[in-house]
Amino acid sequence: MTVTTGHERLVDIARGARLHVVETVAASKAGHIGGPLSAMDLLVALYFEQMRIDPSDPRRPDRDRFVLSKGHSAIALYVVLALRGYFPIEELVTFDHGDSRLQGHPDMLLTPGVDVSTGSLGQGLSAAAGIALGAQRLERDFHTWVMLGDGELEEGMVWETVLSAPRFALDNLTAIVDLNGLQQYGWPASSGDRFDRSEPLGHVDLAAVFSGFGWEVRVIDGHDYGEILAAYEWAERRRGVAGTPSAIIARTTKGQGISFTAGTYKWHNGVATDEQLAVARAELRDRDQAEAAR
Amino acid sequence: MRAQREVWGQTLANLAREDERVLVIDGDLATSTRADLVADQAPGSFIQAGIAEQNMVGMAFGLTTMGYRPWLSSFSVFLTHRCLDQTRMLVSQTKAPVRFAAAYSGLLNGSSGKTHQDLTDIAIMRSMPHMTVLAPADEVEAEAVIRWAADHDGPVYVRLARDAVPPVFEESYAFRPGEPRLVNDGDDVTIISTGVQTARVRESVRLLAEQGVSARLVHLATIKPVDERALIAFVAAAPLVVTVEEHSVIGGLGGLVSEILAPLADAPPLERIGLADGWSESAPNGFLLDKYGLAPEKVAAKIVDLLGEHKTRTLQ
């Protein structure tokens, strides 16, 4: 992980958030790990620095919108929403339980702060484009952010939206691609492997593709807060003036932040054992204390 | 006589001028669906989405979150089959007020053949939670249904026919959602039909009368949610109930009526007329209606046969 000076607060928040993800999934005995951890720094930067939101008024009309198109990373979004104050952190233990507001995939009718229901992959960008188009028609002053997974880009519907969004001049729309290089099971290893599987989009020049469809593109390190926040600021500055949508391709590591989950497709989902939880706690929570003591 | 698609295009053009929430999103079929009337008369309310129906549904959903009431312009088959998952998750599960204007529904689609025919849309859409499913009989009812749907706070599927049919209802007709409508009274058999097939069955009823068969005809424009008690009242004393639809006999109107009658201890016998489980073909309307048993004469003859069979069954 690259830690840019000045972003220690965000790094700390993300560390705690990652621990909540692993602990919540362990308590619920079901859920995803790898994707939520790869997306976490991007989410923390959005919710704690970038987006204009008001947790005390989740439906405020002028709020920035966020769509988690890779809906199976719901637990990452729930943790960030809880830490941001949309609902009590204690409620995280209800994740995936019956009668819970925290469903396995985000439900806009149930969870405060969730703008769009997602889960079936490939649909979030389209929904976000509709929101952005509505905002543009109504001259509303907000930004719509949407996060997609790289595996998700295999869905054909994504490209219907990538193709059409520039036609509507949606410069109030930013797609963030969490390019963690792994999917649930993935493709057989071949030359150019990353980790133990080949990357879903390893053969694709993704920046060139988005650019070729008419998007403006930035490629960043999705764990470097300096690069993340600069890219968000760049996208926000384009709003209302650029005339084309923005894409931020964020290079990330699946399972980022914990030694035994980082970079392995097998932790796409999984339940940590007590021993593994202890390791995660040591690496994520005690690291500060260890470093402070030193 | 105006075709339902023309009624839809003109009604939406009128609605769009009155209400800025109304949008028409086209999947590049505007000259067929008659969304071009909206593009011409209310251009600010017309959005071209291109040949990308899944994205069209997704964007329509997004627009509803901003307060819009979008109508989708495409052929029935693409809205119900190609976008099924988008409709399921983004519209049905969220109760978003997206309106599906399903043009070219059923068998008669301008000789386009089985690739463009949609004979299972009712089965699909009525199983979709929170979806209101409407199938108007003629141009008068089409306009009434469209105006009602425009104000409805939830998703609506409106089944529209490509070609004009003889009028069933007077200009004074008022649509009441859920209500089965008595078109003709009689006591030998009760026929239930939906959509523009009702216009053809009306002719069947006339042909039956010539043969001494007195048929009650009930039109069901609201497939879902239907007033079940009212429907049961219409069939309670019937010696035989026959459903007739320009749709598969699996899961459509016949399926719906079966579900309603099955729990009744004294349910009347029920027969379903519609498309058999299979695919159709490219042909002019007259050929298709005749071959697939939906022409007025074919329906009348089939009902005479069914009445005979059921009389025999009663005697045994």
Coordinates of C-alpha atoms in Angstrom, one line a residue:
Chain A
M1 CA 0.0 0.0 0.0
T2 CA 1.2 3.5 -0.9
V3 CA 0.6 5.9 1.9
T4 CA 0.7 9.5 0.8
T5 CA 1.6 12.0 3.5
G6 CA -1.4 13.9 4.6
H7 CA -3.9 11.1 4.2
E8 CA -3.3 9.2 7.4
R9 CA -6.9 9.8 8.6
L10 CA -8.3 8.1 5.5
V11 CA -5.8 5.3 5.8
D12 CA -6.9 4.8 9.4
I13 CA -10.5 4.8 8.5
A14 CA -9.9 2.3 5.7
R15 CA -8.0 0.0 8.1
G16 CA -10.9 -0.1 10.5
A17 CA -13.4 -0.5 7.7
R18 CA -11.5 -3.5 6.3
L19 CA -11.5 -5.1 9.7
H20 CA -15.3 -4.5 10.0
V21 CA -15.7 -6.2 6.6
V22 CA -13.8 -9.3 7.7
E23 CA -15.4 -9.5 11.1
T24 CA -18.9 -8.9 9.7
V25 CA -18.6 -11.6 7.1
A26 CA -17.2 -14.0 9.7
A27 CA -20.1 -13.3 12.0
S28 CA -22.6 -13.7 9.3
K29 CA -20.8 -16.8 8.0
A30 CA -21.3 -15.6 4.4
G31 CA -20.2 -12.8 2.2
H32 CA -17.6 -11.4 0.0
I33 CA -14.1 -10.4 1.0
G34 CA -11.8 -9.8 -1.9
G35 CA -13.9 -7.2 -3.8
P36 CA -14.9 -5.2 -0.7
L37 CA -11.3 -4.9 0.3
S38 CA -10.0 -3.9 -3.1
A39 CA -12.7 -1.2 -3.3
M40 CA -12.3 0.1 0.2
D41 CA -9.8 2.9 -0.3
L42 CA -11.9 4.2 -3.3
L43 CA -15.0 4.1 -1.2
V44 CA -13.5 5.8 1.9
A45 CA -12.1 8.6 -0.3
L46 CA -15.5 9.1 -1.9
Y47 CA -17.5 9.1 1.3
F48 CA -15.1 10.8 3.7
E49 CA -13.6 13.4 1.3
Q50 CA -15.2 13.7 -2.1
M51 CA -19.0 13.3 -2.1
R52 CA -21.3 16.1 -1.0
I53 CA -23.7 14.1 1.2
D54 CA -25.6 14.5 4.4
P55 CA -25.9 11.3 6.5
S56 CA -28.6 13.0 8.6
D57 CA -30.7 13.5 5.4
P58 CA -29.9 10.5 3.1
R59 CA -32.5 11.6 0.5
R60 CA -31.4 15.2 0.2
P61 CA -32.1 16.2 -3.4
D62 CA -28.8 17.9 -4.1
R63 CA -26.7 15.0 -2.7
D64 CA -24.1 13.4 -4.9
R65 CA -25.2 9.9 -5.9
F66 CA -23.3 6.7 -5.7
V67 CA -24.1 3.4 -7.4
L68 CA -22.3 0.3 -6.4
S69 CA -22.7 -1.6 -9.6
K70 CA -20.5 -4.5 -8.3
G71 CA -23.3 -5.1 -5.8
H72 CA -21.7 -8.1 -4.3
S73 CA -19.3 -5.8 -2.5
A74 CA -22.3 -4.6 -0.5
I75 CA -20.6 -5.1 2.8
A76 CA -17.9 -2.6 1.9
L77 CA -20.6 0.0 1.2
Y78 CA -22.5 -0.8 4.4
V79 CA -19.3 -0.5 6.5
V80 CA -18.5 2.9 5.0
L81 CA -22.1 4.1 5.3
A82 CA -22.1 3.0 9.0
L83 CA -18.8 4.7 9.7
R84 CA -20.1 7.8 8.0
G85 CA -23.2 7.8 10.2
Y86 CA -26.0 6.6 8.1
F87 CA -26.9 3.9 10.6
P88 CA -25.3 2.5 13.7
I89 CA -22.2 0.5 13.4
E90 CA -23.7 -2.1 15.7
E91 CA -26.3 -2.8 12.9
L92 CA -23.5 -4.4 10.8
V93 CA -24.0 -7.7 12.6
T94 CA -27.4 -8.0 11.0
F95 CA -25.8 -8.3 7.6
D96 CA -27.4 -11.1 5.6
H97 CA -29.7 -12.0 8.5
G98 CA -33.5 -12.2 8.1
D99 CA -35.4 -9.0 8.5
S100 CA -32.2 -7.0 8.2
R101 CA -31.9 -3.6 6.3
L102 CA -28.5 -4.9 5.2
Q103 CA -29.2 -7.4 2.5
G104 CA -26.7 -9.5 0.7
H105 CA -26.8 -6.9 -2.2
P106 CA -27.7 -3.2 -1.8
D107 CA -31.4 -2.5 -1.6
M108 CA -32.4 1.2 -2.0
L109 CA -35.8 0.5 -0.4
L110 CA -34.2 -0.7 2.8
T111 CA -30.8 0.8 3.5
P112 CA -30.3 4.5 4.3
G113 CA -27.7 6.0 1.9
V114 CA -28.1 3.4 -0.8
D115 CA -29.2 5.3 -3.9
V116 CA -29.7 2.3 -6.3
S117 CA -30.4 -1.4 -5.8
T118 CA -27.8 -3.5 -7.5
G119 CA -26.6 -7.1 -7.4
S120 CA -27.2 -8.5 -10.9
L121 CA -24.0 -7.4 -12.6
G122 CA -23.7 -4.9 -15.4
Q123 CA -26.7 -2.7 -14.6
G124 CA -25.4 0.0 -12.3
L125 CA -23.7 2.2 -14.9
S126 CA -26.9 2.4 -16.9
A127 CA -28.9 3.4 -13.8
A128 CA -26.3 6.0 -13.0
A129 CA -26.5 7.3 -16.5
G130 CA -30.2 7.7 -16.1
I131 CA -29.7 9.6 -12.9
A132 CA -27.1 11.8 -14.5
L133 CA -29.4 12.5 -17.5
G134 CA -32.2 13.4 -15.2
A135 CA -29.9 15.8 -13.2
Q136 CA -28.7 17.4 -16.5
R137 CA -32.3 17.9 -17.8
L138 CA -33.3 19.4 -14.5
E139 CA -30.1 21.4 -14.1
R140 CA -29.4 19.8 -10.7
D141 CA -26.0 20.5 -9.2
F142 CA -24.6 17.2 -8.2
H143 CA -22.3 14.4 -9.4
T144 CA -23.2 10.7 -10.0
W145 CA -20.5 8.2 -9.2
V146 CA -20.6 4.6 -10.1
M147 CA -18.2 1.8 -9.3
L148 CA -17.8 -1.3 -11.5
G149 CA -15.7 -4.3 -11.1
D150 CA -13.4 -5.5 -13.8
G151 CA -15.0 -8.9 -13.9
E152 CA -18.3 -7.1 -14.3
L153 CA -17.1 -5.5 -17.5
E154 CA -17.7 -8.8 -19.1
E155 CA -21.4 -8.1 -19.0
G156 CA -22.6 -6.9 -22.4
M157 CA -25.1 -4.3 -21.0
V158 CA -22.1 -2.3 -19.6
W159 CA -21.0 -1.5 -23.1
E160 CA -24.5 -0.3 -24.2
T161 CA -24.1 2.4 -21.6
V162 CA -20.4 3.1 -22.3
L163 CA -21.4 3.6 -25.9
S164 CA -24.4 5.8 -25.3
A165 CA -23.4 8.0 -22.3
P166 CA -21.1 10.3 -24.3
R167 CA -24.1 11.0 -26.7
F168 CA -25.9 12.5 -23.7
A169 CA -22.8 14.6 -22.8
L170 CA -22.9 13.3 -19.2
D171 CA -20.0 15.1 -17.7
N172 CA -21.8 14.7 -14.4
L173 CA -21.2 11.0 -14.5
T174 CA -18.0 9.2 -13.4
A175 CA -17.4 5.5 -13.7
I176 CA -14.8 4.1 -11.3
V177 CA -13.4 0.7 -12.3
D178 CA -12.1 -1.4 -9.5
L179 CA -9.5 -3.2 -11.5
N180 CA -8.4 -5.8 -9.0
G181 CA -7.4 -8.3 -11.7
L182 CA -9.3 -11.2 -10.3
Q183 CA -12.9 -12.5 -10.5
Q184 CA -14.7 -15.3 -8.6
Y185 CA -13.0 -18.1 -10.4
G186 CA -11.7 -16.6 -13.5
W187 CA -9.8 -17.6 -16.5
P188 CA -7.0 -20.2 -16.7
A189 CA -3.6 -19.0 -16.0
S190 CA -1.5 -18.1 -19.1
S191 CA 1.3 -15.8 -19.8
G192 CA 1.0 -12.4 -18.2
D193 CA -0.5 -13.8 -15.1
R194 CA -1.2 -11.6 -12.1
F195 CA -1.4 -13.6 -8.9
D196 CA -2.7 -17.1 -9.5
R197 CA -5.2 -16.3 -12.3
S198 CA -5.1 -14.4 -15.5
E199 CA -6.7 -11.0 -15.3
P200 CA -10.2 -10.8 -16.8
L201 CA -9.2 -7.8 -18.8
G202 CA -5.6 -8.6 -19.1
H203 CA -5.8 -8.6 -22.9
V204 CA -7.6 -5.3 -23.0
D205 CA -6.3 -1.8 -23.1
L206 CA -9.2 -0.5 -21.0
A207 CA -8.2 3.1 -21.0
A208 CA -8.0 3.1 -24.8
V209 CA -11.4 1.4 -24.9
F210 CA -13.2 3.9 -22.8
S211 CA -11.4 6.7 -24.6
G212 CA -12.3 5.2 -27.9
F213 CA -16.0 5.2 -26.9
G214 CA -15.8 8.9 -26.1
W215 CA -15.0 9.0 -22.3
E216 CA -12.2 10.9 -20.7
V217 CA -10.0 8.5 -18.7
R218 CA -7.6 8.6 -15.8
V219 CA -5.6 5.5 -14.7
I220 CA -4.6 5.5 -11.0
D221 CA -3.4 3.4 -8.1
G222 CA -6.6 2.6 -6.3
H223 CA -4.9 2.4 -3.0
D224 CA -3.0 5.7 -3.1
Y225 CA -5.2 8.4 -1.6
G226 CA -3.2 11.1 -3.3
E227 CA -4.0 9.7 -6.7
I228 CA -7.5 8.8 -5.8
L229 CA -8.5 12.2 -4.6
A230 CA -6.7 13.9 -7.5
A231 CA -8.7 11.8 -9.9
Y232 CA -12.0 12.6 -8.1
E233 CA -11.2 16.3 -8.1
W234 CA -10.4 16.0 -11.8
A235 CA -13.7 14.4 -12.5
E236 CA -15.6 16.9 -10.4
R237 CA -13.9 19.8 -12.2
R238 CA -15.1 18.4 -15.6
R239 CA -18.7 18.4 -14.4
G240 CA -20.8 21.0 -16.3
V241 CA -18.0 22.0 -18.7
A242 CA -16.4 19.0 -20.3
G243 CA -19.3 17.5 -22.2
T244 CA -18.1 13.9 -21.9
P245 CA -18.3 11.4 -19.0
S246 CA -15.3 10.5 -16.9
A247 CA -13.8 7.1 -16.3
I248 CA -11.3 6.4 -13.5
I249 CA -9.5 3.1 -13.9
A250 CA -8.2 2.2 -10.5
R251 CA -5.6 -0.4 -10.3
T252 CA -6.2 -2.3 -7.1
T253 CA -5.4 -5.6 -5.3
K254 CA -8.2 -8.0 -4.5
G255 CA -8.3 -8.6 -0.8
Q256 CA -6.0 -5.6 -0.2
G257 CA -4.9 -4.9 3.4
I258 CA -4.7 -8.4 4.9
S259 CA -1.8 -10.7 4.1
F260 CA -3.7 -13.9 3.6
T261 CA -6.5 -12.4 1.4
A262 CA -4.5 -10.1 -0.7
G263 CA -4.1 -11.1 -4.3
T264 CA -5.8 -14.5 -4.2
Y265 CA -9.0 -15.3 -6.1
K266 CA -9.9 -17.8 -3.4
W267 CA -10.8 -15.0 -1.1
H268 CA -13.4 -13.6 -3.5
N269 CA -15.7 -14.8 -0.8
G270 CA -15.0 -16.7 2.4
V271 CA -15.4 -16.8 6.1
A272 CA -12.3 -16.2 8.2
T273 CA -11.5 -18.7 11.0
D274 CA -10.7 -17.4 14.5
E275 CA -7.1 -17.7 13.8
Q276 CA -7.3 -15.8 10.5
L277 CA -9.4 -13.1 12.3
A278 CA -6.6 -12.8 14.8
V279 CA -4.1 -12.2 12.0
A280 CA -6.4 -9.7 10.4
R281 CA -6.9 -7.8 13.6
A282 CA -3.2 -7.8 14.3
E283 CA -2.5 -6.5 10.8
L284 CA -5.2 -3.9 10.6
R285 CA -5.8 -2.7 14.1
D286 CA -2.7 -3.4 16.0
R287 CA -0.4 -2.1 13.3
D288 CA -0.9 1.5 14.5
Q289 CA -0.1 0.5 18.1
A290 CA 2.9 -1.4 17.0
E291 CA 4.2 1.4 14.9
A292 CA 3.4 4.0 17.7
A293 CA 5.2 1.9 20.3
R294 CA 8.2 1.8 18.0
Chain B
M1 CA -60.2 3.3 -36.8
R2 CA -56.8 4.0 -35.3
A3 CA -54.2 1.4 -34.4
Q4 CA -53.3 1.3 -30.7
R5 CA -49.7 2.3 -31.5
E6 CA -50.9 5.5 -33.1
V7 CA -53.2 6.1 -30.1
W8 CA -50.2 5.6 -27.8
G9 CA -47.9 8.0 -29.8
Q10 CA -50.5 10.7 -29.9
T11 CA -51.6 10.3 -26.3
L12 CA -48.0 10.5 -25.1
A13 CA -47.4 13.6 -27.3
N14 CA -50.4 15.2 -25.6
L15 CA -49.4 14.0 -22.1
A16 CA -45.8 15.2 -22.6
R17 CA -47.0 18.7 -23.4
E18 CA -49.0 18.8 -20.2
D19 CA -46.6 17.1 -17.8
E20 CA -42.8 17.6 -17.9
R21 CA -42.3 14.3 -15.9
V22 CA -43.4 12.4 -19.0
L23 CA -40.6 11.1 -21.2
V24 CA -40.6 8.7 -24.1
I25 CA -37.4 6.7 -24.5
D26 CA -37.1 5.0 -27.8
G27 CA -35.0 1.9 -28.8
D28 CA -34.8 3.1 -32.4
L29 CA -38.2 1.9 -33.4
A30 CA -40.0 5.2 -33.2
T31 CA -41.5 5.0 -36.7
S32 CA -43.0 1.6 -35.9
T33 CA -44.1 2.2 -32.4
R34 CA -45.2 5.7 -33.3
A35 CA -43.0 7.3 -30.7
D36 CA -42.1 9.5 -33.7
L37 CA -45.4 11.4 -32.9
V38 CA -43.8 12.4 -29.6
A39 CA -40.5 13.3 -31.3
D40 CA -42.4 15.5 -33.7
Q41 CA -44.8 17.2 -31.3
A42 CA -43.0 17.2 -28.0
P43 CA -39.3 16.9 -29.0
G44 CA -38.1 17.9 -25.6
S45 CA -39.7 14.8 -24.0
F46 CA -38.3 12.4 -26.5
I47 CA -35.0 10.5 -25.8
Q48 CA -33.3 8.3 -28.3
A49 CA -31.6 5.4 -26.6
G50 CA -30.5 3.5 -29.6
I51 CA -30.7 -0.2 -30.2
A52 CA -29.8 -1.1 -26.7
E53 CA -32.9 -2.1 -24.8
Q54 CA -31.2 -3.2 -21.5
N55 CA -29.5 0.2 -21.2
M56 CA -32.9 1.8 -22.0
V57 CA -34.5 0.1 -19.0
G58 CA -31.6 1.0 -16.8
M59 CA -31.6 4.7 -17.8
A60 CA -35.4 4.8 -17.4
F61 CA -35.0 3.6 -13.9
G62 CA -32.4 6.2 -13.2
L63 CA -34.7 8.9 -14.5
T64 CA -37.5 7.8 -12.2
T65 CA -35.2 8.5 -9.2
M66 CA -35.1 12.1 -10.5
G67 CA -38.9 12.3 -10.6
Y68 CA -39.5 11.4 -14.3
R69 CA -42.2 9.0 -15.5
P70 CA -40.6 7.5 -18.6
W71 CA -42.3 5.3 -21.2
L72 CA -40.3 2.8 -23.1
S73 CA -40.8 2.5 -26.9
S74 CA -39.9 -0.9 -28.3
F75 CA -41.4 -4.1 -29.5
S76 CA -43.0 -6.2 -26.8
V77 CA -40.6 -9.1 -27.3
F78 CA -37.6 -7.0 -26.6
L79 CA -39.0 -5.4 -23.5
T80 CA -40.1 -8.6 -22.0
H81 CA -37.4 -11.0 -23.1
R82 CA -34.2 -9.0 -23.7
C83 CA -34.6 -6.8 -20.7
L84 CA -36.1 -9.3 -18.3
D85 CA -33.3 -9.1 -15.7
Q86 CA -33.1 -5.3 -15.9
T87 CA -36.9 -5.1 -15.4
R88 CA -36.7 -7.6 -12.5
M89 CA -34.0 -5.9 -10.5
L90 CA -34.2 -2.2 -11.4
V91 CA -38.0 -1.9 -11.9
S92 CA -39.9 -4.6 -10.2
Q93 CA -37.7 -4.8 -7.1
T94 CA -37.6 -1.1 -6.7
K95 CA -41.3 -0.4 -7.7
A96 CA -39.9 2.3 -10.1
P97 CA -42.6 4.0 -12.2
V98 CA -41.3 2.9 -15.6
R99 CA -44.0 2.3 -18.2
F100 CA -43.5 -0.4 -20.8
A101 CA -45.3 0.5 -24.0
A102 CA -45.2 -3.0 -25.6
A103 CA -45.8 -2.4 -29.3
Y104 CA -46.3 -5.2 -31.8
S105 CA -47.4 -7.6 -29.1
G106 CA -48.9 -11.0 -29.8
L107 CA -49.0 -12.8 -33.1
L108 CA -49.8 -10.0 -35.5
N109 CA -46.6 -8.0 -36.1
G110 CA -46.6 -7.0 -39.7
S111 CA -45.3 -10.4 -41.0
S112 CA -42.1 -10.2 -39.0
G113 CA -42.4 -13.8 -37.9
K114 CA -41.5 -15.7 -34.8
T115 CA -38.3 -13.7 -34.0
H116 CA -40.5 -10.7 -33.4
Q117 CA -43.7 -12.2 -32.1
D118 CA -44.3 -12.1 -28.3
L119 CA -46.7 -14.8 -27.2
T120 CA -45.6 -15.1 -23.6
D121 CA -45.4 -11.5 -22.5
I122 CA -48.5 -11.8 -20.3
A123 CA -47.1 -14.9 -18.6
I124 CA -43.8 -13.1 -17.9
M125 CA -45.0 -9.7 -16.9
R126 CA -47.9 -10.9 -14.6
S127 CA -45.4 -13.0 -12.6
M128 CA -43.3 -9.8 -12.0
P129 CA -44.1 -8.4 -8.5
H130 CA -45.5 -4.9 -8.3
M131 CA -46.1 -4.9 -12.1
T132 CA -49.5 -3.7 -13.3
V133 CA -50.3 -5.5 -16.6
L134 CA -52.9 -4.0 -19.0
A135 CA -54.1 -5.2 -22.4
P136 CA -56.7 -2.8 -23.9
A137 CA -59.2 -4.0 -26.5
D138 CA -59.4 -1.1 -28.9
E139 CA -58.3 2.5 -29.5
V140 CA -60.8 4.0 -27.0
E141 CA -59.7 1.7 -24.2
A142 CA -56.0 2.1 -25.2
E143 CA -56.2 5.8 -24.7
A144 CA -58.0 5.5 -21.4
V145 CA -55.5 2.9 -20.1
I146 CA -52.5 5.0 -21.2
R147 CA -53.8 8.0 -19.4
W148 CA -54.5 6.0 -16.3
A149 CA -51.0 4.4 -16.4
A150 CA -49.4 7.9 -16.8
D151 CA -50.6 8.7 -13.3
H152 CA -50.0 5.4 -11.6
D153 CA -47.2 5.3 -9.0
G154 CA -45.5 2.1 -10.0
P155 CA -44.4 0.0 -12.9
V156 CA -46.9 -0.6 -15.7
Y157 CA -46.8 -2.9 -18.7
V158 CA -49.2 -2.0 -21.5
R159 CA -49.8 -4.5 -24.3
L160 CA -50.4 -2.7 -27.5
A161 CA -51.4 -4.1 -31.0
R162 CA -49.8 -3.0 -34.2
D163 CA -52.9 -2.9 -36.3
A164 CA -56.3 -1.4 -35.8
V165 CA -59.3 -3.5 -34.8
P166 CA -63.1 -2.8 -34.9
P167 CA -64.2 -0.7 -31.9
V168 CA -65.4 -2.4 -28.8
F169 CA -66.1 0.5 -26.5
E170 CA -68.0 3.8 -26.9
E171 CA -66.2 7.1 -26.7
S172 CA -67.7 7.6 -23.2
Y173 CA -65.8 4.5 -21.9
A174 CA -64.1 5.0 -18.5
F175 CA -61.3 2.7 -17.5
R176 CA -61.5 1.2 -14.0
P177 CA -58.4 -0.8 -13.1
G178 CA -59.0 -4.4 -12.2
E179 CA -62.5 -4.5 -13.5
P180 CA -63.7 -7.3 -15.8
R181 CA -66.1 -5.6 -18.3
L182 CA -69.2 -7.2 -19.7
V183 CA -69.2 -6.8 -23.4
N184 CA -72.1 -9.1 -24.2
D185 CA -74.5 -11.1 -22.1
G186 CA -75.6 -14.7 -22.6
D187 CA -76.0 -17.9 -20.6
D188 CA -74.8 -20.9 -22.7
V189 CA -71.1 -20.1 -22.3
T190 CA -69.0 -17.4 -20.7
I191 CA -66.0 -16.3 -22.8
I192 CA -63.2 -14.2 -21.2
S193 CA -60.8 -12.5 -23.5
T194 CA -58.2 -9.8 -23.3
G195 CA -56.5 -7.2 -25.5
V196 CA -57.5 -6.8 -29.2
Q197 CA -58.6 -10.4 -29.3
T198 CA -61.8 -9.1 -27.6
A199 CA -62.7 -7.2 -30.8
R200 CA -62.4 -10.5 -32.7
V201 CA -64.3 -12.5 -30.1
R202 CA -67.1 -10.0 -30.3
E203 CA -67.6 -11.2 -33.9
S204 CA -67.4 -14.8 -32.7
V205 CA -70.2 -14.1 -30.3
R206 CA -72.3 -12.8 -33.2
L207 CA -71.6 -15.9 -35.2
L208 CA -72.5 -18.1 -32.2
A209 CA -75.8 -16.3 -31.8
E210 CA -76.6 -17.2 -35.4
Q211 CA -76.2 -20.8 -34.4
G212 CA -78.4 -20.4 -31.4
V213 CA -75.6 -20.2 -28.8
S214 CA -76.0 -17.4 -26.3
A215 CA -72.6 -16.3 -25.2
R216 CA -71.5 -14.0 -22.4
L217 CA -68.3 -12.1 -23.3
V218 CA -66.2 -10.6 -20.5
H219 CA -63.3 -8.4 -21.4
L220 CA -60.3 -8.3 -19.0
A221 CA -58.1 -5.3 -19.8
T222 CA -56.4 -5.5 -16.4
I223 CA -54.5 -8.8 -16.3
K224 CA -52.9 -7.7 -13.0
P225 CA -54.2 -6.9 -10.4
V226 CA -57.6 -8.2 -11.3
D227 CA -60.8 -8.0 -9.3
E228 CA -61.1 -11.7 -8.7
R229 CA -64.5 -11.5 -6.9
A230 CA -66.0 -9.6 -9.9
L231 CA -64.6 -12.1 -12.3
I232 CA -65.9 -15.1 -10.3
A233 CA -69.4 -13.4 -10.2
F234 CA -69.4 -13.3 -14.0
V235 CA -68.6 -17.0 -14.4
A236 CA -70.4 -18.4 -11.4
A237 CA -73.5 -19.8 -13.2
A238 CA -71.7 -20.6 -16.5
P239 CA -72.1 -24.1 -17.9
L240 CA -68.7 -23.6 -19.5
V241 CA -66.0 -20.9 -19.3
V242 CA -63.7 -20.4 -22.3
T243 CA -60.7 -18.0 -22.3
V244 CA -59.5 -16.6 -25.6
E245 CA -56.2 -14.8 -26.1
E246 CA -53.6 -13.9 -28.7
H247 CA -51.0 -15.4 -26.4
S248 CA -49.7 -18.8 -25.4
V249 CA -52.2 -21.0 -23.5
I250 CA -49.5 -21.4 -20.9
G251 CA -49.4 -18.8 -18.2
G252 CA -51.5 -16.0 -19.9
L253 CA -55.1 -15.1 -19.5
G254 CA -56.1 -18.8 -19.4
G255 CA -53.6 -19.5 -16.7
L256 CA -54.8 -16.5 -14.7
V257 CA -58.5 -17.6 -14.9
S258 CA -57.5 -21.2 -14.0
E259 CA -55.7 -19.9 -10.9
I260 CA -58.7 -17.9 -9.9
L261 CA -61.2 -20.7 -10.4
A262 CA -59.2 -23.7 -9.3
P263 CA -59.8 -23.2 -5.5
L264 CA -63.6 -23.0 -5.9
A265 CA -65.5 -26.1 -5.0
D266 CA -68.1 -25.5 -7.6
A267 CA -65.9 -24.0 -10.3
P268 CA -67.3 -24.3 -13.8
P269 CA -65.4 -26.2 -16.4
L270 CA -62.7 -24.1 -18.2
E271 CA -61.2 -24.4 -21.6
R272 CA -58.4 -22.2 -23.0
I273 CA -58.1 -21.0 -26.5
G274 CA -54.8 -19.4 -27.6
L275 CA -51.5 -20.3 -29.1
A276 CA -50.3 -23.8 -28.5
D277 CA -46.9 -24.4 -27.0
G278 CA -44.7 -23.7 -30.0
W279 CA -43.6 -21.0 -32.5
S280 CA -45.4 -19.3 -35.3
E281 CA -44.3 -17.9 -38.6
S282 CA -44.2 -14.9 -41.0
A283 CA -47.5 -14.3 -42.7
P284 CA -50.3 -11.8 -43.2
N285 CA -52.7 -11.3 -40.3
G286 CA -55.6 -13.1 -41.9
F287 CA -53.5 -16.2 -42.5
L288 CA -52.1 -16.3 -39.0
L289 CA -55.5 -15.8 -37.3
D290 CA -56.9 -18.5 -39.4
K291 CA -54.1 -21.0 -39.0
Y292 CA -53.6 -20.5 -35.3
G293 CA -57.3 -20.5 -34.5
L294 CA -57.9 -16.9 -33.4
A295 CA -60.1 -15.8 -36.3
P296 CA -63.7 -15.1 -35.3
E297 CA -65.0 -18.0 -37.2
K298 CA -62.4 -20.4 -35.8
V299 CA -63.1 -19.3 -32.3
A300 CA -66.8 -19.7 -32.7
A301 CA -66.4 -23.2 -34.2
K302 CA -64.1 -24.2 -31.5
I303 CA -66.6 -23.1 -28.8
V304 CA -69.4 -25.0 -30.5
D305 CA -67.2 -28.1 -30.4
L306 CA -66.3 -27.5 -26.8
L307 CA -69.9 -27.1 -25.8
G308 CA -70.7 -30.4 -27.5
E309 CA -67.8 -32.2 -25.7
H310 CA -68.9 -30.9 -22.3
K311 CA -72.5 -31.9 -22.8
T312 CA -71.4 -35.4 -23.6
R313 CA -69.2 -35.4 -20.6
T314 CA -72.1 -34.3 -18.4
L315 CA -74.3 -37.1 -19.7
Q316 CA -71.6 -39.7 -19.0

